[in-house]
Coordinates of N, CA, C and O in Angstrom, one line a residue:
M1 N 12.8 10.0 50.4 CA 11.4 10.5 49.7 C 11.1 9.1 49.2 O 9.9 8.9 49.3
K2 N 12.2 8.4 48.4 CA 11.6 7.4 47.8 C 11.0 6.0 48.7 O 10.0 5.3 48.5
I3 N 11.6 6.2 50.0 CA 11.1 5.0 50.9 C 9.7 5.5 51.4 O 8.8 4.5 51.5
K4 N 9.5 6.7 51.5 CA 7.9 7.3 51.8 C 7.1 6.8 50.8 O 5.9 6.3 51.3
K5 N 7.3 6.7 49.7 CA 6.4 6.6 48.3 C 6.3 5.0 48.6 O 5.3 4.4 48.4
L6 N 7.3 4.2 48.7 CA 7.1 2.6 48.8 C 6.4 2.4 50.0 O 5.6 1.6 49.6
L7 N 6.6 3.3 51.0 CA 5.9 2.5 52.4 C 4.5 2.9 51.9 O 3.6 2.3 52.5
S8 N 4.2 4.0 51.3 CA 2.7 4.5 51.0 C 2.1 3.6 50.1 O 1.1 3.2 50.3
I9 N 3.0 2.9 49.1 CA 2.1 1.7 48.2 C 2.0 0.8 49.0 O 1.0 0.0 48.6
L10 N 3.0 0.2 49.8 CA 2.8 -0.9 50.5 C 1.7 -0.8 51.4 O 1.0 -1.8 51.7
L11 N 1.5 0.4 52.2 CA 0.3 0.5 53.1 C -1.0 0.4 52.3 O -1.8 -0.3 52.6
I12 N -1.0 0.9 51.2 CA -2.3 1.1 50.4 C -2.6 -0.3 49.9 O -3.9 -0.7 49.8
G13 N -1.6 -1.1 49.3 CA -1.8 -2.5 49.0 C -2.3 -3.5 50.1 O -3.2 -4.1 49.9
S14 N -1.8 -3.2 51.4 CA -2.0 -4.1 52.5 C -3.2 -3.6 52.8 O -4.1 -4.6 53.2
L15 N -3.7 -2.5 52.9 CA -5.1 -2.1 53.3 C -6.2 -2.7 52.1 O -7.3 -3.1 52.7
M16 N -5.8 -2.7 50.9 CA -6.9 -3.0 50.0 C -7.0 -4.4 50.4 O -8.0 -5.0 50.1
F17 N -5.9 -5.4 50.3 CA -5.9 -6.7 50.8 C -7.0 -6.8 52.1 O -7.7 -7.7 52.0
A18 N -6.7 -6.1 53.1 CA -7.1 -6.5 54.3 C -8.8 -6.1 54.2 O -9.6 -6.8 54.5
F19 N -9.2 -5.1 53.5 CA -10.6 -4.8 53.1 C -11.3 -5.8 52.2 O -12.5 -6.2 52.5
A20 N -10.7 -6.3 51.5 CA -11.1 -7.4 50.4 C -11.4 -8.5 51.2 O -12.4 -9.2 51.0
A21 N -10.5 -8.8 52.0 CA -10.6 -10.1 53.0 C -11.9 -9.9 54.1 O -12.5 -11.2 54.5
C22 N -12.1 -8.8 54.6 CA -13.0 -8.6 55.5 C -14.2 -8.2 55.1 O -15.1 -8.0 55.7
S23 N -14.4 -7.8 53.6 CA -15.7 -7.3 53.2 C -16.7 -8.6 53.2 O -16.5 -9.8 53.2
S24 N -18.1 -8.0 53.3 CA -19.1 -9.0 53.3 C -20.0 -8.7 52.3 O -19.5 -8.0 51.4
D25 N -21.0 -9.6 52.3 CA -21.9 -9.4 51.0 C -23.1 -8.2 51.3 O -24.1 -8.1 50.7
N26 N -22.7 -7.6 52.3 CA -23.5 -6.4 52.6 C -24.9 -6.5 53.1 O -25.8 -5.9 53.2
E27 N -25.2 -7.9 53.2 CA -26.5 -8.2 54.0 C -26.7 -7.9 55.4 O -25.5 -8.4 56.4
E28 N -27.6 -7.2 55.7 CA -27.5 -6.7 57.2 C -28.4 -7.7 58.0 O -29.4 -8.2 57.7
A29 N -27.9 -8.3 59.0 CA -28.7 -9.0 59.9 C -29.9 -8.3 60.4 O -30.0 -7.2 60.7
E30 N -31.1 -9.0 60.4 CA -32.2 -8.4 60.8 C -32.2 -8.4 62.5 O -32.1 -9.4 63.1
I31 N -32.5 -7.3 63.1 CA -32.5 -6.9 64.6 C -34.0 -7.0 65.0 O -34.8 -6.5 64.4
P32 N -34.3 -7.7 65.8 CA -35.6 -7.9 66.4 C -35.9 -6.5 67.0 O -35.3 -5.7 67.4
E33 N -37.3 -5.9 66.9 CA -37.8 -4.8 67.2 C -37.6 -4.4 68.5 O -36.9 -3.0 68.9
E34 N -37.6 -5.3 69.5 CA -37.3 -4.8 70.9 C -36.0 -4.7 71.2 O -35.6 -4.0 72.2
T35 N -35.0 -5.1 70.2 CA -33.4 -4.2 70.6 C -33.1 -3.3 69.7 O -32.1 -2.7 70.0
Q36 N -34.0 -2.6 68.8 CA -33.7 -1.4 68.1 C -34.0 -0.1 69.2 O -33.4 0.6 69.0
Q37 N -34.8 -0.2 69.9 CA -35.1 1.1 70.8 C -35.3 0.7 72.4 O -36.5 0.7 72.8
P38 N -34.2 0.4 72.9 CA -34.5 -0.1 74.3 C -34.8 0.9 75.2 O -35.8 0.7 76.0
S39 N -34.9 2.2 74.9 CA -35.5 3.3 75.9 C -36.8 3.3 75.7 O -37.4 3.8 76.7
E40 N -37.4 3.0 74.7 CA -39.1 2.9 74.4 C -39.4 2.0 75.3 O -40.6 1.9 75.6
L41 N -38.7 0.7 75.2 CA -39.2 -0.4 76.1 C -39.1 -0.1 77.4 O -40.2 -0.7 78.0
V42 N -38.2 0.4 78.0 CA -38.0 0.8 79.4 C -39.0 1.7 79.9 O -39.8 1.7 81.0
T43 N -39.0 2.9 79.3 CA -40.0 4.0 79.4 C -41.2 4.2 78.9 O -41.9 4.9 79.4
G44 N -41.4 3.4 77.7 CA -42.7 3.8 77.3 C -42.5 5.1 76.1 O -43.5 5.3 75.4
E45 N -41.3 5.6 76.2 CA -41.4 7.0 75.2 C -40.2 6.8 74.2 O -39.4 6.0 74.7
P46 N -40.5 7.3 73.2 CA -39.2 7.2 72.3 C -38.0 7.9 72.7 O -38.1 8.8 73.5
E47 N -36.8 7.4 72.4 CA -35.7 7.9 72.6 C -35.3 9.3 72.0 O -35.7 9.5 71.0
E48 N -34.7 10.1 72.9 CA -34.8 11.5 72.4 C -33.6 11.6 71.0 O -32.5 10.6 71.1
E49 N -33.6 12.4 70.1 CA -32.7 12.4 69.0 C -31.4 13.1 69.4 O -31.7 14.1 70.1
T50 N -30.3 12.5 69.0 CA -29.1 13.3 69.3 C -29.0 14.1 68.2 O -28.8 14.0 67.0
V51 N -28.2 15.4 68.3 CA -27.8 16.3 67.4 C -26.3 15.6 67.0 O -25.4 15.4 67.7
P52 N -26.2 15.5 65.3 CA -24.7 14.8 65.0 C -23.7 15.9 65.4 O -23.9 17.1 65.5
E53 N -22.7 15.1 65.6 CA -21.2 15.9 66.1 C -20.7 16.5 64.9 O -20.7 15.7 64.0
V54 N -20.4 17.7 65.0 CA -19.6 18.5 63.8 C -18.4 18.9 64.4 O -18.4 19.8 65.3
G55 N -17.2 18.8 63.4 CA -15.9 19.2 63.8 C -15.4 18.3 64.8 O -15.6 17.3 64.6
A56 N -14.2 18.5 65.3 CA -13.4 17.7 66.4 C -13.4 18.3 67.6 O -12.6 19.0 67.8
P57 N -14.2 17.7 68.5 CA -14.1 18.1 69.9 C -12.6 17.6 70.3 O -11.9 16.8 69.9
E58 N -12.4 18.4 71.4 CA -10.9 18.0 72.0 C -10.5 16.5 72.0 O -9.4 16.1 72.2
D59 N -11.6 15.9 72.6 CA -11.4 14.5 72.9 C -11.5 13.7 71.8 O -11.2 12.4 72.0
Q60 N -11.6 14.1 70.6 CA -11.7 13.3 69.5 C -10.3 13.2 68.6 O -10.1 14.6 68.0
D61 N -9.9 12.3 68.3 CA -8.5 12.5 67.6 C -8.7 12.0 66.1 O -9.2 10.9 65.9
I62 N -8.5 13.2 65.3 CA -8.7 12.8 63.7 C -7.5 12.3 63.1 O -7.6 12.0 61.8
T63 N -6.6 12.2 63.7 CA -5.3 11.9 63.0 C -5.4 10.3 62.7 O -6.0 9.8 63.4
G64 N -4.8 10.0 61.8 CA -4.9 8.5 61.4 C -5.0 8.2 60.0 O -4.9 9.2 59.1
E65 N -5.5 6.9 59.8 CA -5.8 6.3 58.5 C -7.4 6.3 58.3 O -8.0 5.8 59.1
W66 N -7.8 6.7 57.2 CA -9.2 6.7 56.9 C -9.3 6.0 55.4 O -8.5 6.3 54.6
Q67 N -10.5 5.7 55.2 CA -10.6 5.0 53.8 C -12.1 5.4 53.5 O -13.1 5.5 54.1
D68 N -12.3 5.9 52.0 CA -13.5 6.1 51.5 C -14.4 4.8 51.3 O -13.8 4.1 50.7
Q69 N -15.5 5.2 51.8 CA -16.7 4.1 51.7 C -17.2 3.9 50.3 O -18.0 2.9 50.0
T70 N -17.2 5.1 49.7 CA -18.1 5.1 48.4 C -17.2 4.4 47.3 O -17.7 3.3 46.8
S71 N -16.1 4.8 47.1 CA -15.4 4.3 46.1 C -14.2 3.0 46.6 O -14.1 2.1 45.8
Q72 N -14.2 3.1 47.8 CA -13.1 1.9 48.3 C -11.8 1.8 47.7 O -11.0 1.1 47.9
R73 N -11.6 3.0 47.2 CA -10.2 3.0 46.4 C -9.4 4.2 46.9 O -8.2 4.3 46.3
A74 N -9.9 5.2 47.9 CA -9.2 6.3 48.2 C -9.2 6.2 49.7 O -9.7 5.7 50.5
F75 N -7.8 6.3 50.0 CA -7.0 6.4 51.4 C -6.6 7.7 51.9 O -6.1 8.3 50.9
M76 N -7.0 8.2 52.9 CA -6.5 9.4 53.4 C -5.5 9.3 54.9 O -6.0 8.4 55.5
L77 N -4.8 9.9 54.8 CA -3.5 9.8 56.2 C -3.8 11.3 56.7 O -3.3 12.4 55.8
I78 N -4.2 11.5 57.7 CA -4.0 12.9 58.6 C -3.1 12.9 59.8 O -3.0 11.8 60.4
E79 N -2.2 13.6 59.6 CA -1.0 13.9 60.5 C -1.1 15.3 61.3 O -1.3 16.3 60.6
G80 N -0.8 15.3 62.5 CA -0.7 16.5 63.1 C -1.7 16.8 64.3 O -1.8 15.7 65.1
T81 N -2.5 17.7 64.4 CA -3.2 18.0 65.7 C -4.9 18.5 65.2 O -4.9 18.4 63.8
N82 N -5.6 18.2 66.0 CA -7.1 18.7 65.5 C -7.2 20.2 65.0 O -8.1 20.3 64.5
D83 N -6.3 21.0 65.5 CA -6.3 22.4 65.2 C -5.6 22.5 63.8 O -6.2 23.4 63.0
K84 N -4.7 22.0 63.4 CA -3.8 22.0 62.3 C -3.3 20.7 61.8 O -2.7 20.2 62.5
C85 N -3.4 20.2 60.6 CA -3.0 18.8 60.1 C -2.7 19.0 58.8 O -3.0 19.8 57.8
H86 N -2.0 17.8 58.3 CA -1.4 17.7 57.0 C -2.2 16.7 56.5 O -2.2 15.5 57.3
I87 N -2.8 16.6 55.4 CA -3.7 15.5 54.9 C -3.0 15.1 53.4 O -2.8 15.9 52.6
T88 N -2.7 13.6 53.3 CA -2.6 13.1 52.1 C -3.5 12.2 51.7 O -3.9 11.4 52.5
I89 N -4.1 12.3 50.5 CA -5.0 11.4 50.0 C -4.4 10.6 48.7 O -4.0 11.3 47.9
L90 N -4.6 9.3 48.8 CA -4.2 8.6 47.7 C -5.4 7.7 47.2 O -6.2 7.2 47.6
W91 N -5.5 7.9 45.8 CA -6.7 7.3 45.1 C -5.9 6.3 44.0 O -5.5 6.9 42.9
G92 N -6.0 4.8 44.2 CA -5.6 4.1 43.1 C -6.3 4.0 41.9 O -7.4 3.7 41.9
S93 N -5.7 4.3 40.6 CA -6.5 4.2 39.4 C -6.0 2.9 38.9 O -7.0 2.5 38.2
S94 N -4.9 2.5 39.0 CA -4.5 1.2 38.5 C -3.3 0.7 39.2 O -3.0 1.3 40.3
A95 N -2.8 -0.4 38.6 CA -2.0 -1.0 39.6 C -0.6 -0.3 39.4 O 0.4 -0.4 40.2
T96 N -0.4 0.8 38.4 CA 0.7 1.2 38.1 C 0.6 3.0 38.5 O 1.5 3.9 38.3
E97 N -0.8 3.4 38.7 CA -1.0 4.7 38.8 C -1.8 5.1 39.9 O -2.8 4.5 40.3
E98 N -1.6 6.0 40.6 CA -2.4 6.7 41.7 C -2.4 8.1 41.7 O -1.5 8.8 41.1
T99 N -3.6 8.8 42.0 CA -3.5 10.2 42.2 C -3.3 10.5 43.6 O -3.8 9.9 44.6
E100 N -2.4 11.6 43.9 CA -2.3 12.0 45.3 C -2.5 13.4 45.5 O -2.2 14.2 44.5
W101 N -3.2 13.8 46.4 CA -3.5 15.1 46.9 C -2.9 15.4 48.2 O -2.8 14.3 49.1
T102 N -2.3 16.4 48.4 CA -1.7 16.8 49.8 C -2.3 18.4 50.1 O -2.4 19.2 49.1
M103 N -2.5 18.5 51.2 CA -2.9 19.9 51.7 C -2.7 20.0 53.4 O -2.6 18.8 53.9
T104 N -2.5 21.2 53.6 CA -2.5 21.5 55.0 C -3.8 22.1 55.5 O -4.2 23.3 54.9
C105 N -4.4 21.7 56.4 CA -5.8 22.2 56.8 C -5.7 22.8 58.3 O -5.0 22.4 59.1
T106 N -6.6 23.7 58.4 CA -6.7 24.3 59.9 C -8.4 24.2 60.1 O -9.0 24.3 59.4
L107 N -8.5 24.2 61.5 CA -9.8 24.1 61.9 C -10.6 25.4 62.0 O -9.8 26.1 62.7
D108 N -11.6 25.4 61.2 CA -12.5 27.0 61.5 C -13.1 26.5 62.7 O -14.2 25.8 62.6
K109 N -13.0 27.2 63.8 CA -13.6 27.0 64.8 C -15.2 27.5 64.9 O -16.1 26.8 65.5
N110 N -15.6 28.3 63.9 CA -16.8 29.0 63.7 C -17.7 27.9 63.2 O -18.9 27.6 63.4
T111 N -17.1 27.2 62.0 CA -18.0 26.3 61.1 C -17.7 24.8 61.8 O -18.6 23.8 61.1
G112 N -16.5 24.6 62.1 CA -15.9 23.2 62.7 C -15.6 22.3 61.6 O -15.4 21.2 61.3
K113 N -15.3 23.0 60.3 CA -14.8 22.5 59.1 C -13.4 22.8 59.1 O -12.6 23.8 59.6
Y114 N -12.6 21.7 58.1 CA -11.1 21.9 58.2 C -10.8 22.6 56.7 O -11.4 21.8 55.9
V115 N -10.2 23.6 56.7 CA -10.2 24.4 55.3 C -8.7 24.3 55.1 O -7.9 24.3 55.9
Y116 N -8.5 24.2 53.4 CA -7.2 24.5 53.0 C -7.2 25.2 51.8 O -8.1 25.6 51.0
N117 N -6.2 25.8 51.6 CA -5.8 26.6 50.4 C -4.4 26.4 49.8 O -4.0 27.1 48.8
D118 N -3.9 25.2 50.2 CA -2.7 24.9 49.5 C -2.8 23.5 49.0 O -1.6 23.0 48.9
G119 N -3.7 23.2 48.3 CA -3.9 21.8 47.7 C -2.9 21.6 46.7 O -2.9 22.3 45.7
V120 N -2.4 20.3 46.6 CA -1.7 19.9 45.3 C -2.1 18.8 45.0 O -2.3 17.9 45.6
K121 N -2.3 18.5 43.7 CA -2.9 17.2 43.0 C -1.6 16.5 42.0 O -1.1 17.5 41.1
N122 N -1.2 15.4 42.4 CA -0.1 14.9 41.4 C -0.7 13.5 41.1 O -1.5 12.7 41.7
I123 N -0.2 13.1 39.7 CA -0.5 11.9 39.3 C 0.8 11.1 39.3 O 1.9 11.4 38.9
N124 N 0.9 10.0 40.3 CA 2.3 9.2 40.5 C 2.0 7.9 39.6 O 1.2 7.1 39.6
T125 N 3.1 7.8 38.6 CA 3.1 6.5 37.9 C 4.3 5.6 38.0 O 5.3 6.2 38.2
S126 N 4.1 4.4 38.4 CA 5.3 3.6 38.8 C 5.7 2.8 37.5 O 4.6 2.1 36.6
D127 N 7.0 2.4 37.1 CA 7.3 1.6 35.8 C 7.4 0.0 36.4 O 7.5 0.0 37.7
E128 N 8.0 -0.6 35.5 CA 8.3 -2.0 36.0 C 9.6 -1.9 37.1 O 9.7 -3.2 37.5
T129 N 10.5 -1.1 36.9 CA 11.9 -1.1 37.6 C 11.2 -0.7 39.2 O 12.2 -0.7 40.0
G130 N 10.1 -0.2 39.4 CA 9.6 0.3 40.6 C 9.8 1.6 40.9 O 9.7 2.6 42.1
S131 N 10.5 2.3 39.8 CA 10.6 3.8 39.9 C 9.3 4.6 39.7 O 8.2 4.1 39.2
T132 N 9.2 5.8 40.5 CA 8.0 6.4 40.3 C 8.1 7.8 39.8 O 9.1 8.5 40.0
L133 N 7.4 8.2 38.7 CA 7.2 9.5 37.9 C 6.1 10.2 38.6 O 4.9 9.8 38.8
K134 N 6.3 11.5 39.2 CA 5.2 12.3 39.7 C 4.9 13.5 38.9 O 6.0 14.3 38.5
A135 N 3.8 13.3 38.3 CA 3.4 14.5 37.5 C 2.3 15.6 38.1 O 1.3 15.0 38.3
E136 N 2.9 16.8 38.2 CA 2.0 17.7 39.1 C 1.0 18.1 38.2 O 0.9 18.6 37.0
V137 N -0.4 18.1 38.5 CA -1.6 18.5 37.9 C -2.1 19.9 38.2 O -2.3 20.5 37.3
Y138 N -1.9 20.3 39.5 CA -2.1 21.8 39.9 C -1.7 22.0 41.4 O -1.4 20.9 42.2
T139 N -1.6 23.0 41.7 CA -1.4 23.6 43.0 C -2.2 24.7 43.3 O -2.9 25.3 42.6
G140 N -2.3 25.1 44.6 CA -3.4 26.2 45.0 C -4.9 25.7 45.2 O -5.6 26.5 45.2
G141 N -4.8 24.4 45.3 CA -6.3 23.9 45.4 C -6.9 24.4 46.8 O -6.1 24.5 47.6
S142 N -8.2 24.7 46.9 CA -8.7 25.0 48.2 C -9.9 24.1 48.3 O -10.3 23.3 47.3
G143 N -10.5 24.0 49.5 CA -11.7 23.3 49.9 C -11.7 22.9 51.1 O -11.2 23.7 52.1
E144 N -12.6 22.1 51.8 CA -12.8 21.6 53.1 C -13.1 20.3 53.4 O -13.9 19.5 52.5
F145 N -12.9 20.0 54.8 CA -13.2 18.5 55.0 C -14.4 19.0 56.3 O -14.0 19.8 57.1
T146 N -15.4 18.0 56.4 CA -16.4 18.2 57.4 C -16.3 16.7 58.2 O -16.7 15.7 57.7
L147 N -16.1 16.7 59.4 CA -16.3 15.6 60.3 C -17.8 15.6 60.8 O -18.0 16.5 61.4
S148 N -18.6 14.6 60.8 CA -19.8 14.3 61.3 C -20.2 13.1 61.5 O -20.2 12.1 60.7
N149 N -20.3 12.6 62.7 CA -20.8 11.3 63.4 C -19.6 10.2 62.9 O -20.1 9.2 62.5
G150 N -18.6 10.6 63.0 CA -17.3 9.5 62.7 C -17.1 9.5 61.1 O -16.2 8.6 60.8
T151 N -18.0 10.2 60.4 CA -17.5 10.5 58.9 C -16.9 11.6 58.3 O -17.4 12.6 58.8
I152 N -15.7 11.8 57.6 CA -15.4 12.9 57.0 C -15.9 12.9 55.4 O -15.7 12.0 54.7
T153 N -16.2 14.2 55.2 CA -16.8 14.3 53.6 C -15.8 15.4 53.2 O -15.3 16.2 54.0
W154 N -15.5 15.4 52.1 CA -14.4 16.2 51.3 C -15.1 17.1 50.3 O -15.9 16.6 49.3
K155 N -14.9 18.3 50.4 CA -15.3 19.4 49.1 C -14.2 20.1 48.5 O -13.6 20.8 49.4
D156 N -13.6 19.7 47.5 CA -12.6 20.1 46.7 C -13.1 21.3 45.8 O -13.9 20.8 44.9
N157 N -12.6 22.6 46.0 CA -13.2 23.5 44.9 C -12.4 23.6 43.8 O -13.1 24.3 43.0
K158 N -11.4 22.7 43.8 CA -10.5 22.9 42.2 C -11.2 21.9 41.2 O -11.4 22.3 40.1
D159 N -11.5 20.9 41.7 CA -12.4 19.6 40.9 C -13.3 19.0 41.8 O -13.3 19.1 43.0
T160 N -14.2 18.3 41.3 CA -15.2 17.6 42.1 C -14.8 16.3 42.6 O -15.8 15.4 42.7
T161 N -13.5 15.8 42.7 CA -13.2 14.4 43.1 C -14.0 14.1 44.3 O -14.3 13.1 44.3
G162 N -13.7 14.8 45.4 CA -14.0 14.7 46.6 C -15.7 14.6 47.1 O -15.9 14.2 48.0
K163 N -16.5 15.0 45.9 CA -17.7 15.4 46.5 C -18.6 14.1 46.8 O -19.6 14.2 47.7
D164 N -18.0 12.9 46.4 CA -18.9 11.8 47.0 C -18.2 11.0 47.9 O -18.8 9.8 48.4
C165 N -16.9 11.4 48.4 CA -16.1 10.7 49.2 C -16.6 10.7 50.8 O -17.1 11.8 51.2
K166 N -16.8 9.7 51.3 CA -17.2 9.4 52.7 C -16.2 8.6 53.5 O -16.1 7.4 53.4
F167 N -15.3 9.4 54.0 CA -13.8 8.6 54.7 C -14.4 8.0 56.1 O -14.9 8.9 56.8
I168 N -14.2 6.9 56.6 CA -14.3 6.5 58.0 C -12.9 6.1 58.3 O -11.9 5.5 57.7
K169 N -12.8 6.4 59.6 CA -11.5 5.9 60.3 C -11.2 4.4 60.3 O -11.9 3.5 60.8
V170 N -9.9 3.9 59.7 CA -9.6 2.3 60.1 C -8.5 2.2 60.8 O -8.2 1.3 61.2
K171 N -7.9 3.1 61.3 CA -6.5 3.1 62.0 C -6.2 4.2 62.4 O -6.2 5.6 62.2

């Protein structure tokens, strides 16, 4: 179990450094008008709007590592299948403390949302020797995750932590 925690901390640290090294000043390059809407140039008609993708189609794998684009401090690991998966979210509060949420989600095929009712929230604190103390904040949390256009949003019914999170797949 300690190896898993150590690997999680190392993974988070390496991802933080990778994203810091790859970040830009958020200036978008200006795209010439003729490259913005190629179908309009060819046909003279505007391109049809596409309906956003909701849920996880069979050909889209949701498992893997995701990072929150809003805070850039939360990382999500999804393991399992598109129908049932285990999610771990780690939110770095400081160099020695992180908040961890774990839950098992099932895909509601009617809504396309991943729902859970077994959420656990812990505060993990590391001391100078490398030992980690896990303090349980709550169990029985519920909520949902929605996948739309490659972004996962999180609605946590126990607290509002996930309300602004927008996770994109990084690996």
